[in-house]
mmCIF file of C-alpha atoms in Angstrom:
data_model
loop_
_atom_site.group_PDB
_atom_site.id
_atom_site.type_symbol
_atom_site.label_atom_id
_atom_site.label_comp_id
_atom_site.label_asym_id
_atom_site.label_seq_id
_atom_site.Cartn_x
_atom_site.Cartn_y
_atom_site.Cartn_z
ATOM 1 C CA UNK A 140 79.118 29.549 50.021
ATOM 2 C CA UNK A 141 79.345 33.058 48.709
ATOM 3 C CA UNK A 142 82.084 34.534 46.569
ATOM 4 C CA UNK A 143 82.586 37.541 44.343
ATOM 5 C CA UNK A 144 85.257 38.085 41.738
ATOM 6 C CA UNK A 145 86.449 41.384 40.353
ATOM 7 C CA UNK A 146 89.730 42.497 38.784
ATOM 8 C CA UNK A 147 92.339 43.610 41.280
ATOM 9 C CA UNK A 148 93.593 46.609 39.309
ATOM 10 C CA UNK A 149 92.518 48.780 36.389
ATOM 11 C CA UNK A 150 94.375 51.716 34.855
ATOM 12 C CA UNK A 151 92.857 54.320 32.548
ATOM 13 C CA UNK A 152 93.451 57.886 31.409
ATOM 14 C CA UNK A 153 91.465 60.992 32.163
ATOM 15 C CA UNK A 154 88.371 61.341 30.022
ATOM 16 C CA UNK A 155 88.225 57.661 29.192
ATOM 17 C CA UNK A 156 85.554 55.074 30.027
ATOM 18 C CA UNK A 157 86.287 52.104 32.230
ATOM 19 C CA UNK A 158 84.222 49.046 33.093
ATOM 20 C CA UNK A 159 84.765 47.027 36.270
ATOM 21 C CA UNK A 160 83.216 43.579 36.147
ATOM 22 C CA UNK A 161 81.920 41.517 39.040
ATOM 23 C CA UNK A 162 80.794 37.909 39.010
ATOM 24 C CA UNK A 163 79.229 36.357 42.051
ATOM 25 C CA UNK A 164 78.149 33.059 43.523
ATOM 26 C CA UNK A 165 75.696 33.228 46.379
ATOM 27 C CA UNK A 166 73.188 30.939 48.032
ATOM 28 C CA UNK A 167 70.579 33.686 47.937
ATOM 29 C CA UNK A 168 70.635 36.984 46.074
ATOM 30 C CA UNK A 169 68.760 40.183 46.798
ATOM 31 C CA UNK A 170 70.824 42.796 44.974
ATOM 32 C CA UNK A 171 74.249 44.010 43.870
ATOM 33 C CA UNK A 172 75.780 47.237 45.135
ATOM 34 C CA UNK A 173 78.870 49.201 44.245
ATOM 35 C CA UNK A 174 80.970 51.219 46.671
ATOM 36 C CA UNK A 175 83.877 53.588 46.238
ATOM 37 C CA UNK A 176 86.619 53.924 48.820
ATOM 38 C CA UNK A 177 89.439 56.426 48.739
ATOM 39 C CA UNK A 178 92.602 55.753 50.738
ATOM 40 C CA UNK A 179 91.904 56.339 54.411
ATOM 41 C CA UNK A 180 88.211 56.939 53.798
ATOM 42 C CA UNK A 181 84.971 55.110 54.418
ATOM 43 C CA UNK A 182 83.189 53.237 51.633
ATOM 44 C CA UNK A 183 80.577 55.398 49.937
ATOM 45 C CA UNK A 184 77.586 54.092 48.071
ATOM 46 C CA UNK A 185 77.588 54.451 44.285
ATOM 47 C CA UNK A 186 74.846 52.299 42.824
ATOM 48 C CA UNK A 187 72.466 49.410 43.420
ATOM 49 C CA UNK A 188 70.786 46.880 41.140
ATOM 50 C CA UNK A 189 68.096 44.492 42.251
ATOM 51 C CA UNK A 190 66.685 43.830 38.786
ATOM 52 C CA UNK A 191 68.332 43.103 35.467
ATOM 53 C CA UNK A 192 69.384 46.104 33.469
ATOM 54 C CA UNK A 193 71.247 49.347 33.657
ATOM 55 C CA UNK A 194 71.054 51.976 36.386
ATOM 56 C CA UNK A 195 72.529 55.366 35.571
ATOM 57 C CA UNK A 196 73.655 57.947 38.096
ATOM 58 C CA UNK A 197 75.562 60.775 36.512
ATOM 59 C CA UNK A 198 78.929 59.563 35.217
ATOM 60 C CA UNK A 199 78.456 56.188 36.881
ATOM 61 C CA UNK A 200 76.248 53.366 35.618
ATOM 62 C CA UNK A 201 75.781 49.857 36.922
ATOM 63 C CA UNK A 202 74.465 46.797 35.150
ATOM 64 C CA UNK A 203 73.119 43.507 36.429
ATOM 65 C CA UNK A 204 72.313 40.188 34.815
ATOM 66 C CA UNK A 205 70.858 37.866 37.421
ATOM 67 C CA UNK A 206 70.785 34.890 35.060
ATOM 68 C CA UNK A 207 74.536 35.278 34.466
ATOM 69 C CA UNK A 208 75.357 36.210 38.090
ATOM 70 C CA UNK A 209 77.214 39.142 36.638
ATOM 71 C CA UNK A 210 77.328 42.865 36.971
ATOM 72 C CA UNK A 211 79.547 45.756 36.100
ATOM 73 C CA UNK A 212 80.237 49.340 37.051
ATOM 74 C CA UNK A 213 80.820 51.778 34.203
ATOM 75 C CA UNK A 214 82.654 55.003 34.860
ATOM 76 C CA UNK A 215 82.572 57.623 32.129
ATOM 77 C CA UNK A 216 84.558 60.807 31.587
ATOM 78 C CA UNK A 217 87.136 59.672 34.092
ATOM 79 C CA UNK A 218 88.629 62.266 36.392
ATOM 80 C CA UNK A 219 91.730 62.095 38.558
ATOM 81 C CA UNK A 220 89.531 62.090 41.655
ATOM 82 C CA UNK A 221 88.032 58.775 40.511
ATOM 83 C CA UNK A 222 91.275 57.048 41.504
ATOM 84 C CA UNK A 223 90.090 54.827 44.336
ATOM 85 C CA UNK A 224 89.104 51.274 45.197
ATOM 86 C CA UNK A 225 85.760 50.026 43.929
ATOM 87 C CA UNK A 226 83.933 47.173 45.597
ATOM 88 C CA UNK A 227 80.996 45.163 44.395
ATOM 89 C CA UNK A 228 78.869 43.753 47.184
ATOM 90 C CA UNK A 229 76.058 41.246 47.224
ATOM 91 C CA UNK A 230 73.085 41.567 49.512
ATOM 92 C CA UNK A 231 72.177 37.972 50.341
ATOM 93 C CA UNK A 232 68.675 36.879 51.192
ATOM 94 C CA UNK A 233 67.757 35.233 54.456
ATOM 95 C CA UNK A 234 68.477 31.525 54.602
ATOM 96 C CA UNK A 235 64.895 30.358 54.423
ATOM 97 C CA UNK A 236 63.217 33.178 52.611
ATOM 98 C CA UNK A 237 63.580 35.946 50.120
ATOM 99 C CA UNK A 238 63.901 38.890 52.436
ATOM 100 C CA UNK A 239 66.863 41.237 52.505
ATOM 101 C CA UNK A 240 69.095 40.541 55.475
ATOM 102 C CA UNK A 241 70.602 44.011 55.237
ATOM 103 C CA UNK A 242 74.146 42.716 55.349
ATOM 104 C CA UNK A 243 76.633 42.868 52.500
ATOM 105 C CA UNK A 244 79.221 40.425 51.215
ATOM 106 C CA UNK A 245 82.038 42.360 49.545
ATOM 107 C CA UNK A 246 84.310 41.488 46.663
ATOM 108 C CA UNK A 247 88.042 41.976 47.053
ATOM 109 C CA UNK A 248 87.959 45.360 45.390
ATOM 110 C CA UNK A 249 89.376 46.872 42.217
ATOM 111 C CA UNK A 250 91.982 49.590 42.475
ATOM 112 C CA UNK A 251 91.410 52.139 39.732
ATOM 113 C CA UNK A 252 94.274 54.397 38.803
ATOM 114 C CA UNK A 253 93.433 57.328 36.557
ATOM 115 C CA UNK A 254 96.394 58.840 34.764
ATOM 116 C CA UNK A 255 96.654 62.285 33.174
ATOM 117 C CA UNK B 183 71.069 59.709 54.132
ATOM 118 C CA UNK B 184 72.296 58.585 57.525
ATOM 119 C CA UNK B 185 75.176 60.364 59.207
ATOM 120 C CA UNK B 186 77.352 58.066 61.301
ATOM 121 C CA UNK B 187 80.107 58.926 63.721
ATOM 122 C CA UNK B 188 82.594 56.619 65.388
ATOM 123 C CA UNK B 189 84.859 56.992 68.368
ATOM 124 C CA UNK B 190 87.785 56.735 68.601
ATOM 125 C CA UNK B 191 88.945 57.482 65.074
ATOM 126 C CA UNK B 192 92.189 55.657 65.740
ATOM 127 C CA UNK B 193 94.042 54.034 68.585
ATOM 128 C CA UNK B 194 97.250 52.189 69.318
ATOM 129 C CA UNK B 195 96.855 49.445 71.894
ATOM 130 C CA UNK B 196 98.990 46.871 73.633
ATOM 131 C CA UNK B 197 98.365 43.202 73.086
ATOM 132 C CA UNK B 198 96.129 41.574 75.660
ATOM 133 C CA UNK B 199 94.071 44.711 76.252
ATOM 134 C CA UNK B 200 90.557 45.533 75.033
ATOM 135 C CA UNK B 201 89.149 48.483 73.126
ATOM 136 C CA UNK B 202 85.524 49.566 72.852
ATOM 137 C CA UNK B 203 84.467 51.354 69.698
ATOM 138 C CA UNK B 204 81.356 53.502 69.692
ATOM 139 C CA UNK B 205 79.021 54.108 66.770
ATOM 140 C CA UNK B 206 76.357 56.830 66.751
ATOM 141 C CA UNK B 207 73.733 57.358 64.031
ATOM 142 C CA UNK B 208 71.720 60.517 63.527
ATOM 143 C CA UNK B 209 68.450 58.622 63.017
ATOM 144 C CA UNK B 210 66.778 55.533 64.416
ATOM 145 C CA UNK B 211 67.651 52.344 62.564
ATOM 146 C CA UNK B 212 66.669 48.748 63.116
ATOM 147 C CA UNK B 213 69.883 47.050 62.107
ATOM 148 C CA UNK B 214 73.451 48.144 62.576
ATOM 149 C CA UNK B 215 76.420 46.246 61.181
ATOM 150 C CA UNK B 216 80.046 45.950 62.174
ATOM 151 C CA UNK B 217 82.718 45.270 59.558
ATOM 152 C CA UNK B 218 86.438 44.753 59.667
ATOM 153 C CA UNK B 219 88.849 45.826 56.961
ATOM 154 C CA UNK B 220 92.355 44.488 57.352
ATOM 155 C CA UNK B 221 95.183 46.423 55.691
ATOM 156 C CA UNK B 222 94.840 46.332 51.918
ATOM 157 C CA UNK B 223 91.883 43.992 52.118
ATOM 158 C CA UNK B 224 88.158 44.070 51.564
ATOM 159 C CA UNK B 225 85.428 44.487 54.148
ATOM 160 C CA UNK B 226 84.325 41.474 56.166
ATOM 161 C CA UNK B 227 81.120 41.473 58.162
ATOM 162 C CA UNK B 228 81.654 40.717 61.841
ATOM 163 C CA UNK B 229 78.081 40.831 63.126
ATOM 164 C CA UNK B 230 74.622 42.317 62.839
ATOM 165 C CA UNK B 231 73.352 44.219 65.873
ATOM 166 C CA UNK B 232 69.621 44.591 66.443
ATOM 167 C CA UNK B 233 68.215 46.593 69.308
ATOM 168 C CA UNK B 234 66.732 44.386 71.998
ATOM 169 C CA UNK B 235 68.317 41.124 70.923
ATOM 170 C CA UNK B 236 71.679 39.396 70.863
ATOM 171 C CA UNK B 237 73.977 40.265 67.995
ATOM 172 C CA UNK B 238 74.256 37.739 65.178
ATOM 173 C CA UNK B 239 77.856 36.823 64.386
ATOM 174 C CA UNK B 240 79.278 35.698 61.071
ATOM 175 C CA UNK B 241 81.361 32.596 60.693
ATOM 176 C CA UNK B 242 84.789 33.081 62.221
ATOM 177 C CA UNK B 243 83.700 35.729 64.725
ATOM 178 C CA UNK B 244 82.588 34.998 68.283
ATOM 179 C CA UNK B 245 80.924 36.984 71.014
ATOM 180 C CA UNK B 246 83.741 36.449 73.517
ATOM 181 C CA UNK B 247 86.198 38.140 71.186
ATOM 182 C CA UNK B 248 83.882 40.822 69.788
ATOM 183 C CA UNK B 249 81.112 41.586 72.281
ATOM 184 C CA UNK B 250 78.544 44.019 70.933
ATOM 185 C CA UNK B 251 75.998 46.198 72.674
ATOM 186 C CA UNK B 252 72.947 47.827 71.112
ATOM 187 C CA UNK B 253 71.186 49.747 73.890
ATOM 188 C CA UNK B 254 68.967 51.845 71.613
ATOM 189 C CA UNK B 255 68.098 52.529 67.988
ATOM 190 C CA UNK B 256 70.872 55.072 67.391
ATOM 191 C CA UNK B 257 73.892 53.614 69.167
ATOM 192 C CA UNK B 258 76.068 50.522 69.267
ATOM 193 C CA UNK B 259 79.457 49.498 70.602
ATOM 194 C CA UNK B 260 81.921 46.858 69.485
ATOM 195 C CA UNK B 261 84.629 45.674 71.847
ATOM 196 C CA UNK B 262 87.772 44.026 70.539
ATOM 197 C CA UNK B 263 88.901 41.849 73.426
ATOM 198 C CA UNK B 264 92.274 40.414 74.376
ATOM 199 C CA UNK B 265 93.832 42.030 71.349
ATOM 200 C CA UNK B 266 96.682 40.644 69.292
ATOM 201 C CA UNK B 267 98.567 42.227 66.380
ATOM 202 C CA UNK B 268 96.287 40.267 64.012
ATOM 203 C CA UNK B 269 93.416 42.475 65.177
ATOM 204 C CA UNK B 270 95.071 45.526 63.629
ATOM 205 C CA UNK B 271 92.411 46.693 61.190
ATOM 206 C CA UNK B 272 89.905 49.363 60.415
ATOM 207 C CA UNK B 273 86.592 48.683 62.131
ATOM 208 C CA UNK B 274 83.524 50.208 60.504
ATOM 209 C CA UNK B 275 79.933 50.385 61.557
ATOM 210 C CA UNK B 276 77.153 50.771 59.038
ATOM 211 C CA UNK B 277 73.398 51.101 58.791
ATOM 212 C CA UNK B 278 70.943 50.349 56.048
ATOM 213 C CA UNK B 279 68.362 52.784 54.762
ATOM 214 C CA UNK B 280 66.332 51.582 51.838
ATOM 215 C CA UNK B 281 68.700 49.713 49.562
ATOM 216 C CA UNK B 282 71.689 51.779 50.593
ATOM 217 C CA UNK B 283 74.183 51.024 53.302
ATOM 218 C CA UNK B 284 75.958 53.952 54.919
ATOM 219 C CA UNK B 285 79.297 53.572 56.642
ATOM 220 C CA UNK B 286 80.880 55.401 59.504
ATOM 221 C CA UNK B 287 84.362 56.871 59.074
ATOM 222 C CA UNK B 288 85.970 53.850 60.717
ATOM 223 C CA UNK B 289 88.262 53.246 63.663
ATOM 224 C CA UNK B 290 91.846 52.503 62.734
ATOM 225 C CA UNK B 291 93.260 50.116 65.317
ATOM 226 C CA UNK B 292 96.912 49.209 65.666
ATOM 227 C CA UNK B 293 97.888 46.517 68.152
ATOM 228 C CA UNK B 294 101.511 46.334 69.237
#
């Protein structure tokens, strides 16, 4: 089976740094993605890791450790507009190979509340 | 990045009826995906739609309930059949480009 775990809620203040962790169990793993979703909006892509290490995109960074089946999203210099739900998502491989199926298995999401 | 539109954006339907949701992409893509997001929940993949072949459904979803069409490389439809209040959700289509998946704005469905 496939499962992902992430905290349900995180609260932080403007200007702070917050880390949202994600652990996963999958039968085949191609990569780990992070998505942001504001209330009433569509999920928008933030970051993707296929290999171990840190990927940095502006204020957002994402880390992956394949051996630990673990990743995190790091948000720096928090702003009020960062209040949203954040989802980690695993891209599983095909059942009998290593190719990317294109589909995503999502975690339950972490609601981030940024306070003044 | 892909630009995706969906129609309708929202609808309120009576139980027992069916609704067809349309998804249009501004570029040709091989695979399109349909997800469901129930209120306050995460996204769950319903099926993968490839042009020229039958859609592939995930566990718990069947073609009779969620028939899908994929007539060309830029368009797909998802029908929610014989609706019940449990089908009240946001339905999203998505496409993959590179390692990024892009989502449409979603169709918010309420079944009474």
